[in-house]
XYZ file of C-alpha atoms in Angstrom:
687
model
C 95.038 81.171 20.919
C 90.868 81.977 20.982
C 91.039 82.634 25.002
C 86.923 82.310 26.695
C 88.402 82.785 30.732
C 85.347 85.434 31.827
C 83.151 82.030 30.484
C 84.028 80.387 33.808
C 82.359 81.203 36.984
C 79.242 81.869 37.737
C 78.333 83.226 33.995
C 75.836 82.063 32.088
C 77.788 81.271 29.091
C 79.470 79.106 30.953
C 76.089 76.608 31.700
C 74.916 77.324 28.235
C 78.830 75.705 26.999
C 78.107 72.656 29.556
C 74.604 71.796 28.442
C 76.054 71.907 24.951
C 79.412 69.682 25.774
C 76.078 67.513 27.818
C 73.825 67.469 24.613
C 75.860 67.166 21.834
C 79.070 64.997 23.327
C 77.677 62.898 25.330
C 79.844 64.004 28.203
C 79.892 65.782 31.759
C 81.804 68.496 32.413
C 82.285 71.567 35.232
C 82.935 74.691 35.492
C 85.948 74.228 37.558
C 87.607 72.479 34.090
C 87.780 76.394 32.241
C 89.500 78.027 34.555
C 91.914 74.565 33.952
C 91.179 75.147 30.143
C 91.126 78.677 28.914
C 92.517 78.738 25.733
C 89.439 76.606 23.691
C 91.969 74.415 21.489
C 93.423 72.868 24.936
C 89.197 71.942 26.023
C 88.413 70.194 23.670
C 91.599 68.077 23.702
C 91.064 68.350 27.524
C 87.238 66.707 26.964
C 87.940 63.176 25.160
C 88.845 61.664 28.672
C 85.993 63.682 30.368
C 83.209 60.122 31.300
C 80.323 59.631 30.300
C 76.849 62.197 31.487
C 74.371 59.939 33.024
C 72.393 62.977 33.766
C 68.530 61.834 32.462
C 67.222 63.192 30.180
C 63.799 66.521 30.651
C 60.831 63.801 29.095
C 56.487 64.668 29.838
C 55.214 63.602 33.262
C 52.371 62.374 33.028
C 49.439 64.130 33.366
C 46.888 61.667 34.703
C 47.451 62.752 38.532
C 48.555 65.664 40.664
C 51.330 67.825 39.467
C 53.967 68.460 42.014
C 55.286 72.285 42.213
C 59.440 72.110 42.402
C 61.515 72.984 45.239
C 61.873 76.434 44.757
C 58.156 76.191 44.251
C 57.610 74.997 48.232
C 59.651 77.573 49.037
C 57.147 80.548 48.503
C 53.950 78.367 47.812
C 54.945 78.061 51.671
C 56.435 82.198 52.515
C 53.335 82.700 50.917
C 50.982 80.268 53.780
C 52.668 82.413 56.387
C 50.633 85.681 55.876
C 52.664 86.774 52.548
C 55.292 88.603 51.338
C 54.245 91.946 51.060
C 55.041 92.139 47.354
C 59.310 91.234 47.882
C 58.376 87.929 44.867
C 57.423 89.537 41.513
C 59.531 90.195 38.611
C 59.559 92.659 36.073
C 59.913 95.241 33.853
C 58.776 97.988 31.266
C 59.152 99.768 27.621
C 58.636 102.879 26.516
C 57.100 101.966 22.671
C 57.565 105.414 20.750
C 55.875 105.288 17.145
C 52.819 103.578 15.593
C 51.383 101.026 17.527
C 49.111 97.927 16.390
C 47.453 97.026 19.452
C 46.029 93.782 18.288
C 49.603 92.377 17.224
C 50.965 93.396 20.808
C 47.661 91.398 22.304
C 47.881 89.023 20.332
C 51.533 87.880 20.803
C 50.396 88.525 24.853
C 48.471 85.611 24.648
C 50.663 83.377 22.504
C 52.939 83.690 24.990
C 50.723 82.239 27.692
C 49.308 79.876 25.822
C 53.500 78.724 25.159
C 53.853 78.557 28.223
C 51.986 76.794 31.231
C 53.711 78.451 33.936
C 51.413 81.337 33.016
C 48.820 79.459 33.855
C 49.559 77.697 36.485
C 47.691 78.272 39.940
C 47.887 76.880 42.942
C 45.520 74.486 44.741
C 46.494 71.735 48.281
C 45.630 68.809 47.681
C 45.422 66.399 50.634
C 46.728 69.100 52.429
C 50.002 69.162 50.403
C 49.972 71.911 46.904
C 49.957 71.377 43.341
C 49.906 72.772 39.931
C 46.513 73.053 38.288
C 47.002 74.150 34.722
C 44.512 75.762 32.864
C 44.040 74.845 29.188
C 44.651 77.086 26.146
C 41.510 77.915 24.875
C 40.576 79.209 28.645
C 44.227 81.647 29.514
C 44.466 84.877 28.109
C 47.040 87.312 28.910
C 45.390 90.419 31.412
C 46.212 93.496 30.720
C 45.231 96.275 31.450
C 44.798 99.915 29.440
C 45.236 103.474 30.954
C 45.152 106.361 28.604
C 46.860 109.148 30.218
C 47.368 111.446 26.712
C 48.485 114.946 27.886
C 48.756 114.171 31.211
C 51.637 114.651 33.475
C 54.778 111.414 33.958
C 54.068 111.864 37.207
C 50.275 110.231 36.810
C 52.431 107.132 35.224
C 54.570 106.165 38.283
C 51.043 106.037 40.333
C 49.777 103.635 37.360
C 53.148 101.499 37.791
C 52.399 101.199 41.451
C 49.019 100.182 41.486
C 49.379 96.967 41.284
C 46.578 94.512 42.203
C 48.266 91.433 44.281
C 48.858 88.190 43.497
C 46.479 85.388 44.498
C 48.283 82.058 44.744
C 45.764 80.502 44.504
C 43.144 82.001 41.838
C 46.143 84.006 39.829
C 46.449 84.911 36.994
C 50.907 84.775 38.163
C 50.992 87.207 35.244
C 49.994 90.507 34.626
C 50.802 93.892 32.330
C 49.328 97.932 31.735
C 49.339 99.629 28.956
C 49.795 102.968 29.082
C 49.232 105.186 25.898
C 50.725 108.095 27.057
C 50.747 110.393 22.906
C 48.795 109.006 19.858
C 52.440 107.426 19.450
C 53.584 106.574 22.683
C 52.898 103.632 24.843
C 54.154 102.246 28.482
C 54.289 98.987 28.324
C 54.286 97.835 32.014
C 54.483 92.907 32.107
C 54.998 92.221 36.069
C 54.966 88.154 36.968
C 55.233 85.952 40.314
C 58.615 84.642 41.040
C 57.017 81.110 41.489
C 56.507 81.108 37.844
C 59.574 82.904 36.612
C 62.757 84.299 36.870
C 65.180 86.349 35.674
C 66.653 84.144 32.484
C 62.340 84.116 31.826
C 62.479 88.040 30.988
C 64.848 87.170 28.654
C 62.763 84.782 27.026
C 59.906 87.160 27.091
C 61.049 89.329 25.226
C 62.794 87.208 22.763
C 59.207 85.449 22.188
C 57.740 89.656 22.323
C 59.947 90.229 20.068
C 59.482 87.543 17.309
C 55.525 87.223 17.764
C 54.655 90.074 17.472
C 56.730 90.521 14.573
C 55.216 87.849 13.171
C 51.350 89.266 13.416
C 51.991 92.422 11.718
C 53.372 91.366 9.087
C 50.157 88.907 8.682
C 52.529 85.703 9.490
C 51.739 82.494 11.966
C 53.446 81.389 15.273
C 57.275 81.223 13.714
C 58.794 80.124 17.175
C 59.171 76.487 16.850
C 57.651 74.320 19.716
C 58.695 73.887 23.308
C 60.336 70.032 23.871
C 58.773 69.868 27.723
C 56.778 72.588 30.416
C 57.605 73.699 33.258
C 55.023 71.071 35.365
C 57.086 68.241 33.559
C 60.954 69.478 34.933
C 59.210 69.567 38.396
C 58.376 66.353 37.986
C 62.492 65.641 37.112
C 63.894 67.018 39.826
C 61.718 65.422 41.872
C 62.436 62.401 40.545
C 66.033 62.367 40.929
C 65.819 63.635 44.084
C 67.090 60.054 45.647
C 69.503 59.842 42.938
C 73.266 59.230 43.877
C 74.122 61.726 42.354
C 72.429 64.345 44.427
C 73.403 62.562 47.483
C 76.768 63.327 46.758
C 76.134 66.240 46.698
C 73.661 66.443 50.102
C 77.292 65.278 51.417
C 78.968 67.772 49.952
C 76.827 70.578 51.286
C 75.994 69.261 54.419
C 79.994 69.106 55.526
C 81.008 72.374 53.315
C 78.173 74.163 56.222
C 78.752 72.249 59.159
C 79.040 74.591 61.554
C 78.457 78.043 59.513
C 76.832 80.288 62.301
C 73.107 80.812 61.371
C 73.152 84.358 61.831
C 75.995 87.057 60.034
C 76.349 89.490 63.068
C 76.185 93.199 61.247
C 75.672 96.336 63.439
C 72.007 96.738 62.693
C 70.600 100.594 64.154
C 67.258 98.251 65.243
C 66.761 95.586 66.664
C 66.045 92.028 64.359
C 62.286 91.448 64.662
C 60.668 88.865 66.013
C 58.806 87.525 62.723
C 60.426 89.147 59.625
C 58.255 91.968 57.299
C 59.959 92.140 54.737
C 59.510 94.819 54.421
C 62.676 96.956 52.389
C 64.096 99.964 50.373
C 67.098 100.143 47.324
C 69.700 102.121 47.376
C 72.418 102.435 44.206
C 75.450 101.596 43.404
C 78.147 102.177 40.920
C 81.908 101.929 39.644
C 83.740 103.714 37.225
C 84.721 102.565 34.049
C 88.805 102.947 35.778
C 88.312 101.021 39.362
C 86.448 98.222 36.793
C 89.166 98.183 34.576
C 91.391 96.993 37.468
C 89.010 94.621 39.160
C 89.130 92.994 35.474
C 93.100 93.240 35.415
C 93.395 91.994 39.434
C 90.717 89.126 38.181
C 93.387 88.233 35.217
C 96.407 87.932 37.461
C 94.813 85.759 40.046
C 92.274 83.757 37.723
C 89.523 84.993 38.877
C 86.637 86.622 37.293
C 84.140 88.858 38.086
C 81.891 87.365 40.389
C 84.316 85.851 42.295
C 86.143 89.714 43.158
C 83.614 91.682 44.260
C 82.012 88.245 46.363
C 85.301 88.274 48.205
C 85.407 92.117 48.176
C 81.619 91.451 49.635
C 82.188 89.162 52.084
C 85.316 92.041 53.062
C 83.354 93.985 54.331
C 80.253 91.971 56.256
C 83.255 90.016 58.114
C 85.018 93.138 59.478
C 81.074 95.071 60.830
C 80.463 91.710 61.705
C 83.694 90.570 63.713
C 83.406 87.769 61.705
C 86.071 85.836 60.523
C 83.046 82.861 59.006
C 81.165 84.879 56.710
C 77.973 82.162 54.570
C 76.686 84.322 51.883
C 73.537 83.944 49.230
C 73.711 83.254 45.605
C 71.380 83.056 43.103
C 72.006 80.077 40.109
C 70.903 79.922 36.693
C 69.764 76.187 37.156
C 69.648 75.871 33.410
C 71.985 73.108 32.302
C 69.776 71.100 30.724
C 69.604 72.565 27.452
C 65.201 71.410 26.973
C 64.889 74.443 30.187
C 66.437 76.374 27.638
C 63.565 78.268 26.196
C 60.779 77.830 29.665
C 59.483 80.457 31.637
C 59.791 79.275 34.783
C 60.885 79.750 38.272
C 64.383 77.611 37.836
C 66.321 79.496 39.627
C 68.691 77.222 43.079
C 70.607 79.043 45.502
C 74.150 77.870 46.947
C 75.365 79.392 49.922
C 79.329 80.165 50.173
C 80.696 80.681 53.009
C 83.958 82.380 52.830
C 86.702 81.883 55.722
C 88.278 84.926 56.557
C 90.146 83.067 58.754
C 94.109 83.287 59.742
C 94.362 86.972 58.086
C 94.797 86.388 54.653
C 96.901 88.310 51.766
C 93.937 89.520 49.158
C 95.239 86.621 46.278
C 95.078 84.268 49.220
C 91.378 84.781 49.812
C 90.699 84.833 45.909
C 92.332 81.209 45.519
C 89.911 81.014 48.504
C 86.694 82.594 46.969
C 87.150 80.661 43.629
C 87.577 77.000 44.797
C 84.416 76.944 47.325
C 82.187 79.221 43.971
C 83.762 75.945 41.952
C 83.219 73.332 44.243
C 79.613 75.113 44.686
C 78.439 74.876 40.962
C 79.640 71.083 40.973
C 77.519 70.902 42.915
C 74.841 73.128 42.400
C 72.349 70.403 40.999
C 70.609 69.528 44.501
C 67.900 72.134 45.362
C 68.576 74.570 48.034
C 65.349 73.553 49.948
C 67.121 70.196 50.026
C 70.664 71.427 51.160
C 68.207 72.898 54.289
C 67.034 70.065 54.952
C 70.019 68.474 55.213
C 71.930 70.351 56.760
C 69.789 71.559 59.324
C 70.304 75.136 60.381
C 68.072 76.167 63.740
C 64.783 77.681 61.767
C 63.593 80.922 63.485
C 60.608 82.717 61.782
C 62.771 86.069 61.811
C 65.876 85.569 59.254
C 66.009 82.729 56.692
C 68.446 79.567 57.407
C 72.231 79.504 56.412
C 72.846 82.880 55.416
C 71.120 86.328 55.813
C 72.940 88.510 52.920
C 72.673 87.427 48.678
C 75.151 88.489 46.097
C 73.427 88.450 42.225
C 75.671 88.835 39.231
C 73.919 89.926 37.171
C 74.208 87.703 33.797
C 71.289 86.844 32.609
C 69.997 86.945 28.874
C 67.886 89.790 28.413
C 67.058 88.811 24.941
C 67.465 91.402 22.118
C 63.890 93.302 21.703
C 62.968 94.181 18.048
C 59.727 95.946 17.487
C 58.556 96.492 13.506
C 58.098 100.643 13.964
C 58.947 101.432 17.309
C 62.108 102.609 19.496
C 61.873 101.666 22.704
C 63.794 102.212 25.063
C 63.574 99.857 28.726
C 61.754 101.814 31.575
C 62.234 100.986 35.116
C 60.231 98.970 37.464
C 58.327 101.638 40.340
C 60.784 100.952 43.745
C 59.099 98.492 45.481
C 59.218 98.628 49.166
C 60.364 95.162 49.979
C 63.853 92.312 51.430
C 64.141 89.718 50.410
C 66.915 89.129 52.770
C 68.661 91.519 55.535
C 71.037 92.616 52.247
C 70.914 91.603 48.656
C 73.812 92.984 46.767
C 72.884 92.841 42.741
C 75.496 93.487 40.027
C 76.180 93.933 36.667
C 78.477 95.163 34.198
C 76.846 97.687 30.988
C 79.294 99.572 28.991
C 82.483 99.521 30.847
C 81.632 99.923 34.537
C 80.846 97.814 36.986
C 76.609 98.447 37.997
C 73.634 97.758 40.993
C 71.669 98.514 43.494
C 71.345 96.971 47.148
C 68.246 96.297 48.466
C 68.146 96.436 52.073
C 64.966 95.632 55.310
C 64.821 98.904 56.230
C 62.830 96.498 59.675
C 66.428 96.876 60.223
C 69.093 99.736 58.342
C 68.303 103.086 57.967
C 69.560 104.245 54.276
C 72.544 106.232 55.745
C 73.932 102.934 57.414
C 73.683 100.872 54.040
C 74.615 103.609 52.347
C 78.360 104.320 54.502
C 78.752 100.510 54.249
C 78.255 100.993 50.613
C 81.828 103.212 50.419
C 83.290 100.597 52.698
C 82.812 97.895 50.225
C 84.584 101.141 47.514
C 87.533 101.683 49.360
C 87.467 98.455 50.389
C 87.885 97.253 46.114
C 90.186 99.594 46.010
C 92.142 98.806 47.768
C 92.142 95.624 46.802
C 93.278 96.573 43.115
C 95.943 98.616 44.900
C 97.721 95.593 45.884
C 97.215 91.988 46.178
C 99.432 90.924 48.687
C 98.448 92.754 50.998
C 96.379 91.070 54.607
C 92.593 91.165 54.132
C 92.488 92.490 57.459
C 94.263 94.933 57.352
C 92.441 96.652 53.741
C 90.921 99.582 54.934
C 87.557 100.411 54.578
C 86.850 104.260 55.783
C 87.080 106.439 52.826
C 89.559 109.918 52.967
C 86.747 112.134 54.362
C 85.300 109.852 56.987
C 89.070 108.566 59.102
C 89.042 111.986 58.831
C 86.459 112.642 60.468
C 86.567 109.725 62.739
C 90.079 109.921 63.924
C 91.052 113.221 63.277
C 87.338 115.613 64.350
C 86.007 113.437 66.364
C 89.137 113.168 68.258
C 89.724 116.727 68.542
C 88.957 117.339 72.481
C 91.979 119.040 73.031
C 90.485 122.042 75.654
C 91.588 124.381 77.903
C 90.014 123.747 81.624
C 91.615 124.875 84.994
C 93.554 122.066 86.130
C 95.339 124.564 88.420
C 91.943 124.724 90.598
C 89.972 121.976 92.795
C 87.145 120.138 92.122
C 85.274 120.592 94.826
C 86.357 125.325 94.258
C 84.630 124.997 90.649
C 81.022 123.686 92.432
C 80.735 126.998 94.567
C 81.907 127.994 90.875
C 79.207 126.563 89.355
C 76.872 126.859 92.810
C 77.186 130.881 92.308
C 76.368 130.956 88.715
C 73.214 128.895 88.794
C 71.993 128.482 92.651
C 68.530 127.300 92.069
C 68.689 124.718 88.522
C 68.723 121.108 89.874
C 72.249 119.647 90.515
C 71.212 116.184 91.752
C 68.360 113.640 91.295
C 67.868 110.486 92.828
C 64.535 108.261 93.474
C 62.531 111.644 92.708
C 63.831 114.349 95.368
C 65.824 116.678 93.802
C 67.852 119.025 95.341
C 69.490 122.575 93.757
C 72.879 123.369 93.529
C 72.058 126.457 95.663
C 71.051 123.763 98.740
C 73.736 121.123 97.647
C 76.926 123.631 98.438
C 74.412 124.606 101.354
C 74.936 121.355 103.534
C 77.882 120.310 101.774
C 79.145 123.546 103.616
C 78.025 122.635 107.393
C 79.566 118.550 107.247
C 82.621 120.857 106.095
C 82.653 123.104 108.857
C 81.498 119.891 111.567
C 84.344 117.552 109.866
C 87.245 120.037 110.051
C 85.808 120.972 114.321
C 86.406 117.131 114.449
C 89.673 116.451 113.260
C 88.664 115.037 109.692
C 92.666 114.658 109.254
C 94.502 113.760 105.752
C 91.414 111.422 104.908
C 87.513 110.449 105.183
C 86.027 106.722 104.713
C 82.678 107.421 103.707
C 80.272 103.758 103.717
C 76.880 104.623 102.197
C 74.942 103.345 99.570
C 73.803 105.304 96.490
C 72.013 108.967 97.353
C 71.714 112.225 97.229
C 73.931 111.875 100.836
C 76.225 109.962 99.010
C 77.258 113.519 97.026
C 76.826 115.403 99.814
C 79.256 113.953 101.239
C 81.962 113.601 99.679
C 81.506 117.897 98.543
C 81.755 117.796 102.273
C 84.905 115.959 102.900
C 86.152 116.869 99.204
C 85.946 121.971 100.988
C 86.728 120.266 104.115
C 90.257 120.053 102.542
C 90.890 116.417 102.717
C 90.553 113.665 100.495
C 87.416 111.076 100.645
C 88.002 107.251 100.427
C 84.620 105.537 98.853
C 83.685 102.155 100.322
C 81.191 99.870 99.150
C 78.975 99.609 102.307
C 78.384 95.176 100.662
C 82.210 94.368 100.845
C 82.387 91.741 103.931
C 83.957 93.383 107.470
C 87.369 92.283 106.889
C 87.596 94.001 103.990
C 86.267 97.631 105.190
C 88.289 97.216 108.027
C 91.057 96.285 106.161
C 90.274 99.604 103.437
C 89.997 102.158 106.767
C 93.525 100.989 108.951
C 94.547 101.127 105.294
C 94.187 104.285 104.500
C 94.398 105.724 107.700
C 91.420 107.675 108.081
C 89.989 108.622 111.358
C 86.198 109.423 110.867
C 83.299 106.739 108.577
C 81.134 108.683 107.525
C 77.945 107.159 106.808
C 73.795 107.629 107.410
C 72.427 106.656 110.786
C 70.135 104.345 109.104
C 73.013 102.475 107.867
C 74.857 99.592 109.916
C 78.779 99.570 110.403
C 80.674 96.433 111.200
C 83.479 97.340 114.424
C 86.046 99.948 113.123
C 88.434 100.272 116.124
C 89.571 103.978 117.108
C 87.749 105.493 114.483
C 84.897 107.874 114.685
C 80.725 107.771 112.879
C 80.548 110.749 112.033
C 76.000 110.819 110.007
C 76.394 113.147 107.564
C 72.655 112.447 107.085
C 71.417 114.351 110.589
C 74.376 117.464 111.692
C 74.069 120.030 113.633
C 72.826 123.926 113.010
C 76.336 125.552 111.708
C 77.643 127.340 109.483
C 76.410 126.791 105.152
C 78.826 129.806 103.870
C 82.020 128.333 101.811
C 84.853 127.313 103.212
C 88.227 129.406 103.693
C 90.262 125.674 102.702
C 93.734 127.237 100.580
C 94.391 124.399 98.917
C 96.910 122.553 95.739
C 95.192 121.029 92.506
C 97.748 118.630 93.288
C 96.575 117.432 96.500
C 94.331 114.317 96.421
C 90.784 114.322 96.446
C 90.526 110.812 97.005
C 91.461 107.222 96.900
C 90.796 104.100 94.622
C 91.072 100.256 96.075
C 91.648 98.046 93.228
C 90.112 94.471 93.650
C 92.441 93.190 95.713
C 92.295 89.832 92.921
C 96.137 89.606 93.505
C 96.649 90.169 96.534
C 95.903 93.040 99.448
C 93.779 95.812 98.232
C 96.469 98.955 96.822
C 95.120 102.036 97.424
C 96.024 104.628 94.791
C 95.307 108.589 95.513
C 93.520 110.743 92.414
C 94.485 114.326 92.627
C 92.447 117.343 91.761
C 94.405 118.364 87.877
C 92.780 114.814 87.541
C 89.566 115.184 87.293
C 88.231 118.998 87.353
C 88.695 118.325 83.536
C 85.054 116.992 83.524
C 83.921 119.188 86.023
């Protein structure tokens, strides 16, 4: 009953299993077979009917002409030519070494690693306008190791030294360098940084393994114990270039073209700022940890639904992103090790490929149904992962923009690369986190891994788009969604809660607790008069650079009100005026006269204006002296901005708050416009 279910999905161990099967048995199997036959004996029997592998081996390339870049290298090289990536493409690590360090053995070990791996001796020049690899001879290359003595200095000095890194120059190199910091006689910190164009996450494990073996051997006085490398990175790049036009890769290209046809080119997340015209790669990071209980529940969910942690977490992340963006079609990028050939497993180099996974959230699927969709899409992508991402972009032909990455803007990485066992005789070691970088490759990059029974990780975000508080809130949404997924896989994903209890209480209850006492028994103009008495000299209204205080506005409105009452205003008064201070005076004056106003847009057609005046029964229309009105039968015109001298005290009009304040006419799109009476009580809460 040997069960190796967790080999499936995005595990690099699964990739190695398939590579070994190809090498030892000469047959080609797929990751999906590991899910179909999770018991080892069943998987082995299934290989008896598997097709023969036709993938050519990687062999040393001719070195007589220019050496091409791999497709992934060419993409990074191109990004650097556009103006630099701001340090976004660095691979860094560090170790605290406590004990007696042999400086000579360490230097020899690092030099030997550079000698073994041509990628670490490579720079990038141009030949006939195209980038080429230029590999320095072994005898001219050593590991560039800076040294600092901070004995007796504060730990903060270490952070300053770690952050003080010279920028990489792809044309001049070197593209790997390190710093050895002496903190005390038996206390050192080793920091190593490589440019991504010559390394990847797997490469860290290779470097760690080789440094351990070489340091131990040189400390004993032995020779290099490592076996020769069968090929170098330049051989892989030439092999990859030669396969692009092959039948297998053409079929994979057709798959990606169909899979991404019609996909949205931009994930419209609610950003805090407008997207800049050109990405600046400025970024920051936030850490994330899921406790052991939730991690165990997510594993159990995966066991029930036949998905790995990678697939389960990807489904949860896609759910959050889709809800935030209001999209049920979400494309998320994910890196894959691309180490499917045994010849390159022990190489340091940039092999990582990127897959664009299209997540279908349409049709209100349940959690179980979404997990099934994600599993199917992930396995399909793995079966078609050999074609370089750069070639996928060429085939799909999305709209290109300097403001965002093509095909996807959010990356999800499940970290399962082997890190290698580090053992340096006589030294106690602990990892040192590299200096926090202030760059971002995408809008969002969520990296997660399992460690000591917990899921841990970080999110890297573009600070040109998002605030820290926004990303923190979204990580909270992810945790809430994952908890809900683990609790019930048969609920629709569009009904999964996003908000944790405190935020939901704030949004739904606290922010909506708007109940308040208000003078519902008083009329609007009476409330205004009370305010004018409290703050007579405060500015009440501003328009086109003209201001009017409460005292001035109240006096003008009172003059109009007295004039309207003397003119027999009646129950309704039409106000046919553009937006202006005079309009405010007119509306307030009508209310003070004890009538209701009928607002009419002066741009309306004459026929509509005449209908509204006649239908409301208004006997007076208020306008400005300069305005031209249509002919209105049996209606008196009064110019609100040209009034005779008169009383300015408040009219003593006794009126119920249930009386009409104004008449609002409907648009009339389905027939004749209809007037709706709005009472003082209805709007007093706003005043």
